[in-house]
PDB file of C-alpha atoms in Angstrom:
ATOM      1  CA  MET A 248     156.898 173.955  93.920  1.00 36.00           C
ATOM      2  CA  ILE A 249     155.840 170.838  96.883  1.00 37.00           C
ATOM      3  CA  GLU A 250     152.041 169.997  95.780  1.00 38.00           C
ATOM      4  CA  LYS A 251     149.423 170.009  98.134  1.00 40.00           C
ATOM      5  CA  THR A 252     149.192 166.450  97.524  1.00 32.00           C
ATOM      6  CA  LYS A 253     152.536 165.778  99.151  1.00 39.00           C
ATOM      7  CA  LEU A 254     151.752 167.120 101.980  1.00 42.00           C
ATOM      8  CA  LYS A 255     149.598 165.088 103.605  1.00 39.00           C
ATOM      9  CA  LYS A 256     149.000 164.941 107.636  1.00 39.00           C
ATOM     10  CA  LYS A 257     150.398 162.627 109.497  1.00 36.00           C
ATOM     11  CA  LEU A 258     149.509 163.134 112.711  1.00 34.00           C
ATOM     12  CA  PRO A 259     152.852 164.506 115.050  1.00 36.00           C
ATOM     13  CA  PHE A 260     150.876 162.568 118.173  1.00 29.00           C
ATOM     14  CA  GLU A 261     150.510 158.832 116.537  1.00 32.00           C
ATOM     15  CA  LYS A 262     152.334 156.175 119.161  1.00 27.00           C
ATOM     16  CA  THR A 263     154.639 155.701 115.404  1.00 33.00           C
ATOM     17  CA  ASP A 264     155.806 159.660 115.891  1.00 46.00           C
ATOM     18  CA  THR A 265     158.172 161.795 117.871  1.00 47.00           C
ATOM     19  CA  PHE A 266     155.845 161.592 120.361  1.00 43.00           C
ATOM     20  CA  LYS A 267     156.483 158.597 122.483  1.00 42.00           C
ATOM     21  CA  ASN A 268     157.825 159.259 126.132  1.00 44.00           C
ATOM     22  CA  ASN A 269     153.903 158.982 127.997  1.00 41.00           C
ATOM     23  CA  GLU A 270     154.771 162.676 129.856  1.00 46.00           C
ATOM     24  CA  ASN A 271     154.329 164.063 126.559  1.00 51.00           C
ATOM     25  CA  ASN A 272     151.051 162.633 125.873  1.00 55.00           C
ATOM     26  CA  LYS A 273     149.417 164.510 129.293  1.00 62.00           C
ATOM     27  CA  SER A 274     148.022 167.054 128.484  1.00 66.00           C
ATOM     28  CA  TRP A 275     149.452 171.012 129.669  1.00 69.00           C
ATOM     29  CA  ASP A 276     147.729 171.889 133.507  1.00 73.00           C
ATOM     30  CA  LYS A 277     150.711 174.649 133.885  1.00 81.00           C
ATOM     31  CA  ASP A 278     149.757 178.291 132.706  1.00 82.00           C
ATOM     32  CA  ASN A 279     150.988 179.671 129.395  1.00 84.00           C
ATOM     33  CA  GLN A 280     153.570 181.397 131.110  1.00 90.00           C
ATOM     34  CA  ALA A 281     154.945 178.315 132.459  1.00 88.00           C
ATOM     35  CA  TRP A 282     154.671 176.433 129.391  1.00 85.00           C
ATOM     36  CA  TRP A 283     157.655 178.905 127.814  1.00 89.00           C
ATOM     37  CA  ASP A 284     159.329 178.892 130.275  1.00 91.00           C
ATOM     38  CA  TRP A 285     159.624 175.086 130.277  1.00 90.00           C
ATOM     39  CA  TYR A 286     159.753 174.920 126.345  1.00 89.00           C
ATOM     40  CA  VAL A 287     162.803 177.575 125.539  1.00 92.00           C
ATOM     41  CA  SER A 288     164.416 175.152 128.216  1.00 93.00           C
ATOM     42  CA  LEU A 289     165.032 172.602 125.955  1.00 94.00           C
ATOM     43  CA  ALA A 290     167.450 174.990 123.751  1.00 94.00           C
ATOM     44  CA  ASP A 291     171.050 173.995 123.336  1.00 94.00           C
ATOM     45  CA  ASN A 292     172.652 177.215 123.642  1.00 91.00           C
ATOM     46  CA  THR A 293     176.314 175.870 124.719  1.00 88.00           C
ATOM     47  CA  ASP A 294     177.667 177.527 120.986  1.00 78.00           C
ATOM     48  CA  SER A 295     176.113 181.000 122.625  1.00 71.00           C
ATOM     49  CA  ASN A 296     178.653 184.018 123.910  1.00 58.00           C
ATOM     50  CA  LYS A 297     177.775 184.522 127.016  1.00 59.00           C
ATOM     51  CA  LYS A 298     180.375 186.340 127.502  1.00 60.00           C
ATOM     52  CA  ASP A 299     179.993 189.513 125.555  1.00 69.00           C
ATOM     53  CA  GLY A 300     178.010 192.320 126.369  1.00 84.00           C
ATOM     54  CA  LEU A 301     174.779 193.132 125.859  1.00 92.00           C
ATOM     55  CA  VAL A 302     174.307 195.564 122.420  1.00 94.00           C
ATOM     56  CA  LYS A 303     173.594 198.639 122.512  1.00 93.00           C
ATOM     57  CA  ILE A 304     170.248 199.572 120.972  1.00 91.00           C
ATOM     58  CA  PRO A 305     168.648 203.191 121.241  1.00 87.00           C
ATOM     59  CA  GLU A 306     164.376 202.424 122.010  1.00 84.00           C
ATOM     60  CA  PRO A 307     162.411 202.651 118.976  1.00 82.00           C
ATOM     61  CA  VAL A 308     162.147 205.571 117.225  1.00 76.00           C
ATOM     62  CA  LYS A 309     157.981 206.951 118.389  1.00 75.00           C
ATOM     63  CA  THR A 310     156.083 208.242 115.394  1.00 74.00           C
ATOM     64  CA  LYS A 311     151.988 209.898 115.557  1.00 75.00           C
ATOM     65  CA  TYR A 312     150.164 207.025 117.257  1.00 79.00           C
ATOM     66  CA  PRO A 313     147.927 206.709 114.574  1.00 84.00           C
ATOM     67  CA  SER A 314     143.882 207.186 114.939  1.00 88.00           C
ATOM     68  CA  LYS A 315     141.693 204.175 115.645  1.00 88.00           C
ATOM     69  CA  ASN A 316     139.762 205.426 111.871  1.00 92.00           C
ATOM     70  CA  GLU A 317     143.200 205.059 110.616  1.00 93.00           C
ATOM     71  CA  LEU A 318     144.751 201.777 111.870  1.00 94.00           C
ATOM     72  CA  LYS A 319     141.561 200.033 110.748  1.00 94.00           C
ATOM     73  CA  GLU A 320     141.558 201.010 107.227  1.00 95.00           C
ATOM     74  CA  GLN A 321     144.967 200.024 107.131  1.00 94.00           C
ATOM     75  CA  LEU A 322     144.616 196.814 109.023  1.00 97.00           C
ATOM     76  CA  SER A 323     141.894 196.130 106.405  1.00 96.00           C
ATOM     77  CA  SER A 324     143.197 197.481 103.169  1.00 96.00           C
ATOM     78  CA  PRO A 325     144.766 194.893 100.618  1.00 95.00           C
ATOM     79  CA  PHE A 326     147.805 194.259 100.287  1.00 96.00           C
ATOM     80  CA  ASN A 327     148.803 192.496  96.799  1.00 92.00           C
ATOM     81  CA  ILE A 328     150.872 189.575  96.826  1.00 96.00           C
ATOM     82  CA  SER A 329     152.707 187.742  93.814  1.00 97.00           C
ATOM     83  CA  LYS A 330     151.907 184.464  92.052  1.00 97.00           C
ATOM     84  CA  ASP A 331     155.526 184.631  92.299  1.00 98.00           C
ATOM     85  CA  ASN A 332     155.578 185.077  96.661  1.00 97.00           C
ATOM     86  CA  ILE A 333     153.006 182.104  96.191  1.00 97.00           C
ATOM     87  CA  LYS A 334     155.047 179.512  94.965  1.00 97.00           C
ATOM     88  CA  ASN A 335     158.339 180.490  97.056  1.00 98.00           C
ATOM     89  CA  PHE A 336     156.400 180.699 100.096  1.00 98.00           C
ATOM     90  CA  GLN A 337     154.696 176.742  98.541  1.00 96.00           C
ATOM     91  CA  LYS A 338     158.819 175.447  97.738  1.00 97.00           C
ATOM     92  CA  ASN A 339     159.996 177.134 100.876  1.00 98.00           C
ATOM     93  CA  GLY A 340     158.192 176.642 103.583  1.00 98.00           C
ATOM     94  CA  PHE A 341     158.092 181.349 104.729  1.00 98.00           C
ATOM     95  CA  ILE A 342     158.320 184.200 103.507  1.00 98.00           C
ATOM     96  CA  LYS A 343     158.815 187.983 103.823  1.00 98.00           C
ATOM     97  CA  LEU A 344     157.308 190.988 103.470  1.00 98.00           C
ATOM     98  CA  LYS A 345     157.893 194.296 103.859  1.00 98.00           C
ATOM     99  CA  ASN A 346     155.857 196.728 104.011  1.00 97.00           C
ATOM    100  CA  VAL A 347     153.069 195.433 104.537  1.00 98.00           C
ATOM    101  CA  LEU A 348     152.902 197.496 108.260  1.00 97.00           C
ATOM    102  CA  THR A 349     153.606 201.088 108.852  1.00 94.00           C
ATOM    103  CA  PRO A 350     156.063 202.028 111.133  1.00 93.00           C
ATOM    104  CA  TYR A 351     152.722 204.589 113.426  1.00 92.00           C
ATOM    105  CA  ALA A 352     150.969 201.026 113.170  1.00 95.00           C
ATOM    106  CA  VAL A 353     154.078 199.253 114.021  1.00 95.00           C
ATOM    107  CA  GLN A 354     154.929 201.988 117.366  1.00 94.00           C
ATOM    108  CA  ALA A 355     151.386 201.101 117.993  1.00 94.00           C
ATOM    109  CA  LEU A 356     151.601 197.770 118.017  1.00 96.00           C
ATOM    110  CA  ARG A 357     154.768 198.078 120.664  1.00 96.00           C
ATOM    111  CA  ASN A 358     152.811 200.029 122.864  1.00 94.00           C
ATOM    112  CA  GLU A 359     149.946 198.357 123.514  1.00 95.00           C
ATOM    113  CA  ILE A 360     152.498 194.958 123.685  1.00 96.00           C
ATOM    114  CA  LEU A 361     154.010 196.925 126.598  1.00 95.00           C
ATOM    115  CA  SER A 362     151.069 197.704 128.419  1.00 94.00           C
ATOM    116  CA  LEU A 363     149.610 194.666 128.504  1.00 96.00           C
ATOM    117  CA  LEU A 364     153.049 193.531 130.073  1.00 96.00           C
ATOM    118  CA  THR A 365     153.040 195.741 132.733  1.00 95.00           C
ATOM    119  CA  LYS A 366     149.500 194.178 133.673  1.00 95.00           C
ATOM    120  CA  THR A 367     150.074 191.202 133.430  1.00 94.00           C
ATOM    121  CA  PHE A 368     153.528 190.661 134.799  1.00 94.00           C
ATOM    122  CA  LYS A 369     154.247 191.918 138.568  1.00 91.00           C
ATOM    123  CA  ASN A 370     157.342 194.363 138.822  1.00 91.00           C
ATOM    124  CA  TYR A 371     157.959 193.419 135.160  1.00 93.00           C
ATOM    125  CA  ASP A 372     160.941 195.900 134.523  1.00 89.00           C
ATOM    126  CA  LYS A 373     162.894 192.548 137.435  1.00 88.00           C
ATOM    127  CA  SER A 374     161.108 190.161 136.707  1.00 85.00           C
ATOM    128  CA  LYS A 375     161.832 190.538 132.632  1.00 92.00           C
ATOM    129  CA  LYS A 376     165.466 189.916 132.572  1.00 90.00           C
ATOM    130  CA  LYS A 377     166.987 187.273 129.982  1.00 93.00           C
ATOM    131  CA  ARG A 378     163.028 185.734 129.595  1.00 95.00           C
ATOM    132  CA  PHE A 379     160.636 184.875 127.413  1.00 96.00           C
ATOM    133  CA  LEU A 380     157.570 185.851 127.908  1.00 96.00           C
ATOM    134  CA  SER A 381     154.155 185.764 126.230  1.00 95.00           C
ATOM    135  CA  LEU A 382     150.788 186.439 126.524  1.00 95.00           C
ATOM    136  CA  GLU A 383     147.716 184.705 124.495  1.00 94.00           C
ATOM    137  CA  MET A 384     144.039 186.285 123.724  1.00 94.00           C
ATOM    138  CA  MET A 385     145.594 189.495 123.844  1.00 96.00           C
ATOM    139  CA  TRP A 386     142.346 190.040 121.072  1.00 96.00           C
ATOM    140  CA  LEU A 387     139.833 189.317 123.848  1.00 95.00           C
ATOM    141  CA  GLU A 388     140.799 192.569 126.410  1.00 94.00           C
ATOM    142  CA  ASN A 389     142.948 195.473 123.678  1.00 96.00           C
ATOM    143  CA  LYS A 390     141.118 197.246 121.413  1.00 95.00           C
ATOM    144  CA  VAL A 391     144.325 197.594 118.982  1.00 95.00           C
ATOM    145  CA  ILE A 392     145.539 194.548 119.434  1.00 97.00           C
ATOM    146  CA  ARG A 393     142.691 193.325 117.829  1.00 97.00           C
ATOM    147  CA  GLU A 394     142.620 195.382 115.406  1.00 97.00           C
ATOM    148  CA  PHE A 395     146.138 193.454 114.277  1.00 98.00           C
ATOM    149  CA  VAL A 396     145.176 189.935 115.012  1.00 98.00           C
ATOM    150  CA  LEU A 397     141.390 189.972 112.945  1.00 97.00           C
ATOM    151  CA  SER A 398     142.297 192.027 110.520  1.00 98.00           C
ATOM    152  CA  SER A 399     141.582 191.312 107.332  1.00 97.00           C
ATOM    153  CA  ARG A 400     145.024 192.526 105.312  1.00 98.00           C
ATOM    154  CA  ILE A 401     146.593 189.621 107.583  1.00 98.00           C
ATOM    155  CA  ALA A 402     144.295 187.518 106.868  1.00 97.00           C
ATOM    156  CA  LYS A 403     144.242 187.595 103.387  1.00 98.00           C
ATOM    157  CA  ILE A 404     147.625 186.956 102.645  1.00 98.00           C
ATOM    158  CA  CYS A 405     147.448 184.081 105.060  1.00 98.00           C
ATOM    159  CA  ALA A 406     144.841 182.739 102.737  1.00 98.00           C
ATOM    160  CA  ASP A 407     146.532 183.074  99.543  1.00 98.00           C
ATOM    161  CA  LEU A 408     149.632 181.486 100.597  1.00 98.00           C
ATOM    162  CA  LEU A 409     148.029 179.181 102.053  1.00 97.00           C
ATOM    163  CA  ALA A 410     146.129 178.636  98.304  1.00 97.00           C
ATOM    164  CA  VAL A 411     142.271 178.121 100.243  1.00 97.00           C
ATOM    165  CA  LYS A 412     139.304 180.705 100.690  1.00 95.00           C
ATOM    166  CA  LYS A 413     139.035 181.302 104.501  1.00 96.00           C
ATOM    167  CA  ILE A 414     140.750 180.351 107.312  1.00 97.00           C
ATOM    168  CA  ARG A 415     139.885 181.157 111.027  1.00 96.00           C
ATOM    169  CA  LEU A 416     142.000 182.209 114.027  1.00 96.00           C
ATOM    170  CA  TYR A 417     143.802 179.459 116.145  1.00 95.00           C
ATOM    171  CA  HIS A 418     145.499 181.845 118.364  1.00 94.00           C
ATOM    172  CA  ASP A 419     147.113 184.932 119.500  1.00 96.00           C
ATOM    173  CA  ASN A 420     150.946 185.208 120.618  1.00 94.00           C
ATOM    174  CA  ALA A 421     152.753 188.408 122.389  1.00 97.00           C
ATOM    175  CA  LEU A 422     156.618 186.132 121.352  1.00 97.00           C
ATOM    176  CA  VAL A 423     159.098 188.427 124.321  1.00 97.00           C
ATOM    177  CA  LYS A 424     162.345 187.553 124.093  1.00 97.00           C
ATOM    178  CA  GLU A 425     163.877 189.795 126.718  1.00 96.00           C
ATOM    179  CA  SER A 426     167.350 191.269 127.109  1.00 95.00           C
ATOM    180  CA  GLY A 427     170.009 188.488 127.796  1.00 95.00           C
ATOM    181  CA  CYS A 428     167.235 186.023 126.628  1.00 96.00           C
ATOM    182  CA  GLY A 429     168.706 182.849 124.884  1.00 95.00           C
ATOM    183  CA  ARG A 430     168.105 180.739 121.598  1.00 96.00           C
ATOM    184  CA  THR A 431     163.876 179.191 120.537  1.00 95.00           C
ATOM    185  CA  PRO A 432     165.256 175.891 120.179  1.00 95.00           C
ATOM    186  CA  TRP A 433     164.528 174.755 116.670  1.00 96.00           C
ATOM    187  CA  HIS A 434     161.376 172.759 116.278  1.00 93.00           C
ATOM    188  CA  TYR A 435     158.146 173.294 113.500  1.00 93.00           C
ATOM    189  CA  ASP A 436     154.728 174.069 114.285  1.00 91.00           C
ATOM    190  CA  ASP A 437     152.932 170.869 113.141  1.00 88.00           C
ATOM    191  CA  HIS A 438     153.572 169.692 116.967  1.00 79.00           C
ATOM    192  CA  HIS A 439     151.817 172.509 118.253  1.00 85.00           C
ATOM    193  CA  TYR A 440     148.984 172.603 117.045  1.00 90.00           C
ATOM    194  CA  PRO A 441     146.268 169.765 117.423  1.00 89.00           C
ATOM    195  CA  LEU A 442     145.012 170.117 113.916  1.00 92.00           C
ATOM    196  CA  ALA A 443     143.620 167.614 111.283  1.00 92.00           C
ATOM    197  CA  THR A 444     145.483 169.710 108.550  1.00 94.00           C
ATOM    198  CA  ASN A 445     148.577 171.222 106.975  1.00 94.00           C
ATOM    199  CA  ASP A 446     146.659 173.955 105.683  1.00 97.00           C
ATOM    200  CA  VAL A 447     148.112 175.899 108.940  1.00 97.00           C
ATOM    201  CA  ILE A 448     150.067 179.853 108.942  1.00 98.00           C
ATOM    202  CA  THR A 449     151.220 181.344 111.509  1.00 98.00           C
ATOM    203  CA  ALA A 450     152.024 185.599 110.639  1.00 98.00           C
ATOM    204  CA  TRP A 451     155.273 187.199 112.473  1.00 98.00           C
ATOM    205  CA  ILE A 452     154.544 190.034 112.997  1.00 98.00           C
ATOM    206  CA  PRO A 453     157.962 192.305 114.790  1.00 98.00           C
ATOM    207  CA  ALA A 454     157.234 195.007 116.694  1.00 97.00           C
ATOM    208  CA  GLN A 455     159.947 196.936 115.906  1.00 96.00           C
ATOM    209  CA  ALA A 456     162.646 196.985 113.620  1.00 96.00           C
ATOM    210  CA  THR A 457     164.787 193.402 114.117  1.00 97.00           C
ATOM    211  CA  PRO A 458     168.644 193.458 114.044  1.00 97.00           C
ATOM    212  CA  ILE A 459     170.337 190.027 114.037  1.00 97.00           C
ATOM    213  CA  GLU A 460     171.476 190.407 116.917  1.00 97.00           C
ATOM    214  CA  MET A 461     168.264 190.908 118.746  1.00 97.00           C
ATOM    215  CA  GLY A 462     166.871 187.141 117.492  1.00 97.00           C
ATOM    216  CA  PRO A 463     165.175 187.156 114.552  1.00 98.00           C
ATOM    217  CA  LEU A 464     163.274 184.078 113.331  1.00 97.00           C
ATOM    218  CA  THR A 465     165.847 181.897 111.002  1.00 98.00           C
ATOM    219  CA  PHE A 466     164.125 179.642 108.783  1.00 98.00           C
ATOM    220  CA  ALA A 467     165.654 176.327 107.487  1.00 98.00           C
ATOM    221  CA  LYS A 468     164.738 175.961 103.693  1.00 97.00           C
ATOM    222  CA  PRO A 469     162.945 174.666 101.709  1.00 97.00           C
ATOM    223  CA  LEU A 470     159.763 173.280 103.697  1.00 97.00           C
ATOM    224  CA  GLU A 471     161.010 169.679 102.937  1.00 96.00           C
ATOM    225  CA  VAL A 472     164.028 169.421 105.293  1.00 96.00           C
ATOM    226  CA  TYR A 473     161.559 168.165 108.028  1.00 95.00           C
ATOM    227  CA  ARG A 474     161.522 164.982 106.605  1.00 94.00           C
ATOM    228  CA  PHE A 475     165.179 164.723 107.449  1.00 96.00           C
ATOM    229  CA  VAL A 476     163.922 165.312 111.094  1.00 94.00           C
ATOM    230  CA  LYS A 477     160.420 164.153 111.438  1.00 87.00           C
ATOM    231  CA  ASP A 478     161.383 160.962 113.167  1.00 89.00           C
ATOM    232  CA  ILE A 479     163.726 162.256 116.041  1.00 92.00           C
ATOM    233  CA  GLU A 480     162.221 162.121 119.634  1.00 89.00           C
ATOM    234  CA  PHE A 481     161.588 164.447 121.125  1.00 86.00           C
ATOM    235  CA  ASN A 482     163.005 164.277 124.619  1.00 85.00           C
ATOM    236  CA  GLU A 483     160.510 166.762 126.968  1.00 85.00           C
ATOM    237  CA  SER A 484     163.310 166.879 129.672  1.00 88.00           C
ATOM    238  CA  ASP A 485     166.556 168.097 127.826  1.00 92.00           C
ATOM    239  CA  THR A 486     168.142 169.681 124.976  1.00 95.00           C
ATOM    240  CA  SER A 487     168.645 166.512 122.796  1.00 95.00           C
ATOM    241  CA  TYR A 488     166.313 166.978 120.531  1.00 94.00           C
ATOM    242  CA  ASP A 489     167.357 170.648 119.412  1.00 95.00           C
ATOM    243  CA  LYS A 490     171.024 169.379 119.084  1.00 96.00           C
ATOM    244  CA  LYS A 491     169.712 165.911 117.171  1.00 96.00           C
ATOM    245  CA  ILE A 492     167.761 168.599 114.214  1.00 96.00           C
ATOM    246  CA  SER A 493     171.213 171.180 114.590  1.00 96.00           C
ATOM    247  CA  ASP A 494     173.195 168.190 113.721  1.00 96.00           C
ATOM    248  CA  ILE A 495     171.579 166.375 111.071  1.00 97.00           C
ATOM    249  CA  PHE A 496     170.806 170.029 109.771  1.00 97.00           C
ATOM    250  CA  LYS A 497     174.647 170.570 108.836  1.00 97.00           C
ATOM    251  CA  LYS A 498     175.612 167.172 108.132  1.00 96.00           C
ATOM    252  CA  LYS A 499     172.826 167.655 104.738  1.00 96.00           C
ATOM    253  CA  GLN A 500     174.330 171.073 104.501  1.00 97.00           C
ATOM    254  CA  VAL A 501     170.538 172.818 104.595  1.00 97.00           C
ATOM    255  CA  THR A 502     169.894 175.830 103.466  1.00 98.00           C
ATOM    256  CA  ILE A 503     169.465 178.619 106.485  1.00 98.00           C
ATOM    257  CA  VAL A 504     167.902 181.927 106.437  1.00 98.00           C
ATOM    258  CA  GLU A 505     169.272 183.825 109.062  1.00 97.00           C
ATOM    259  CA  GLU A 506     168.243 187.939 108.312  1.00 98.00           C
ATOM    260  CA  PRO A 507     167.925 191.425 110.028  1.00 98.00           C
ATOM    261  CA  PHE A 508     163.870 191.925 109.806  1.00 98.00           C
ATOM    262  CA  GLU A 509     163.320 196.044 108.926  1.00 97.00           C
ATOM    263  CA  LEU A 510     160.388 197.466 110.023  1.00 96.00           C
ATOM    264  CA  GLY A 511     157.012 196.686 108.783  1.00 97.00           C
ATOM    265  CA  GLU A 512     158.277 193.775 107.168  1.00 98.00           C
ATOM    266  CA  VAL A 513     156.104 190.810 108.383  1.00 98.00           C
ATOM    267  CA  SER A 514     157.055 187.036 107.695  1.00 98.00           C
ATOM    268  CA  PHE A 515     154.369 183.631 106.958  1.00 98.00           C
ATOM    269  CA  HIS A 516     155.788 180.625 107.467  1.00 98.00           C
ATOM    270  CA  HIS A 517     154.170 177.095 107.385  1.00 98.00           C
ATOM    271  CA  ASN A 518     153.302 174.592 110.098  1.00 96.00           C
ATOM    272  CA  LEU A 519     156.007 172.780 108.124  1.00 96.00           C
ATOM    273  CA  SER A 520     158.966 174.618 108.186  1.00 97.00           C
ATOM    274  CA  PHE A 521     161.319 174.581 111.806  1.00 97.00           C
ATOM    275  CA  HIS A 522     162.856 177.511 112.280  1.00 97.00           C
ATOM    276  CA  THR A 523     164.825 178.777 115.092  1.00 97.00           C
ATOM    277  CA  ALA A 524     165.503 181.961 116.506  1.00 97.00           C
ATOM    278  CA  SER A 525     169.202 182.881 117.997  1.00 96.00           C
ATOM    279  CA  GLU A 526     169.465 184.351 121.266  1.00 96.00           C
ATOM    280  CA  ASN A 527     168.288 188.722 122.106  1.00 97.00           C
ATOM    281  CA  LYS A 528     172.284 190.343 122.497  1.00 96.00           C
ATOM    282  CA  THR A 529     171.075 194.191 122.417  1.00 97.00           C
ATOM    283  CA  THR A 530     169.449 196.297 125.580  1.00 95.00           C
ATOM    284  CA  GLN A 531     166.372 196.162 123.843  1.00 95.00           C
ATOM    285  CA  SER A 532     162.626 194.107 123.849  1.00 96.00           C
ATOM    286  CA  ARG A 533     162.762 192.107 120.793  1.00 97.00           C
ATOM    287  CA  ILE A 534     158.517 191.859 120.836  1.00 98.00           C
ATOM    288  CA  VAL A 535     156.936 189.884 118.593  1.00 98.00           C
ATOM    289  CA  LEU A 536     153.177 189.463 117.838  1.00 98.00           C
ATOM    290  CA  ALA A 537     152.682 186.048 116.070  1.00 98.00           C
ATOM    291  CA  ASN A 538     149.180 184.994 114.593  1.00 97.00           C
ATOM    292  CA  THR A 539     148.020 181.406 113.670  1.00 96.00           C
ATOM    293  CA  TYR A 540     145.046 181.096 111.672  1.00 97.00           C
ATOM    294  CA  PHE A 541     143.762 176.989 109.884  1.00 96.00           C
ATOM    295  CA  ALA A 542     142.534 176.064 106.838  1.00 97.00           C
ATOM    296  CA  ASP A 543     138.273 176.675 107.769  1.00 95.00           C
ATOM    297  CA  GLY A 544     136.942 173.070 108.210  1.00 93.00           C
ATOM    298  CA  ALA A 545     140.412 171.654 109.526  1.00 93.00           C
ATOM    299  CA  ARG A 546     139.233 169.024 112.392  1.00 92.00           C
ATOM    300  CA  VAL A 547     140.757 168.873 115.604  1.00 90.00           C
ATOM    301  CA  ILE A 548     142.792 164.988 115.967  1.00 88.00           C
ATOM    302  CA  ASN A 549     141.729 162.315 118.370  1.00 84.00           C
ATOM    303  CA  ASP A 550     144.344 163.244 121.025  1.00 79.00           C
ATOM    304  CA  PRO A 551     145.549 166.601 121.670  1.00 78.00           C
ATOM    305  CA  THR A 552     148.459 166.080 123.776  1.00 69.00           C
ATOM    306  CA  MET A 553     151.408 168.877 126.339  1.00 65.00           C
ATOM    307  CA  ILE A 554     152.608 170.510 123.646  1.00 69.00           C
ATOM    308  CA  SER A 555     149.652 171.920 122.099  1.00 73.00           C
ATOM    309  CA  GLY A 556     149.203 174.003 125.363  1.00 73.00           C
ATOM    310  CA  ASP A 557     146.535 175.638 126.163  1.00 79.00           C
ATOM    311  CA  TRP A 558     145.064 174.668 122.921  1.00 84.00           C
ATOM    312  CA  GLU A 559     140.734 174.360 124.110  1.00 83.00           C
ATOM    313  CA  LYS A 560     141.223 177.890 125.260  1.00 86.00           C
ATOM    314  CA  PHE A 561     141.829 178.928 121.773  1.00 89.00           C
ATOM    315  CA  ILE A 562     139.191 176.162 120.513  1.00 86.00           C
ATOM    316  CA  PRO A 563     136.440 175.998 122.951  1.00 85.00           C
ATOM    317  CA  ASN A 564     133.760 173.859 122.915  1.00 84.00           C
ATOM    318  CA  THR A 565     135.552 171.552 120.297  1.00 81.00           C
ATOM    319  CA  LYS A 566     135.213 167.781 119.220  1.00 76.00           C
TER     320      LYS A 566
END
């Protein structure tokens, strides 16, 4: 088990670290979708078999839509995790837990995100092809998604895994890998959050069962493997960072965990956990709600960069 005293924060934006390029030290000046269009362009897709046709899978089975009270009750009820769960999370940097949500809750989540996608993206059915679409801060405008983002059930799991008493919301994020979209590059989230703490965790909540062909989240373990690649210089204009990480992981024979997600299964990963996701080879959208939380009392680092995107929107008026 990696002790917390060993996970002291090495700020990712120091001049001596991976962000040496002056371009990286600028603030992000475009919108959220432009950030994701740029970010997925950094993934190496040379090993992807683009010639194969898409795997046809049916739309998720529609189930009983929960009432407001039923959904609130489920998302506020405790989910018991064991000491072994916590130990495994702190050792490996991630954990997958089954039956965190019921099928009807997952269906409600998918329907609401799809509704927001059609409202946000003009001609959604045509514009979505092969893209990675994202929505953020949905909890401020959608009451159903608000229940998932501010769920005490999910938040308590996160706090227990981090072994902290209180956590705060950083942001919610819809991560929608459309049919035919390529890989997500290897990364750890520490680069993205300008927080001077290692007590940061993301709940990755698929809004459907997610087979391998759909590109589920894939993890490198144990958590310590980030040390192998933490000094690789980030390049904001090509796929070299992704390639170098992949090469080192192969050389070091790092264990890679790529598994499907059952309906209602949720993963939780640490900000130092390296992860990626394969292309979506299916005919359906891979829709995920990703909620990120951090320990109460954390501070913002002195020099956030473009990698942190719209951080001032997520924690406004923070100095």
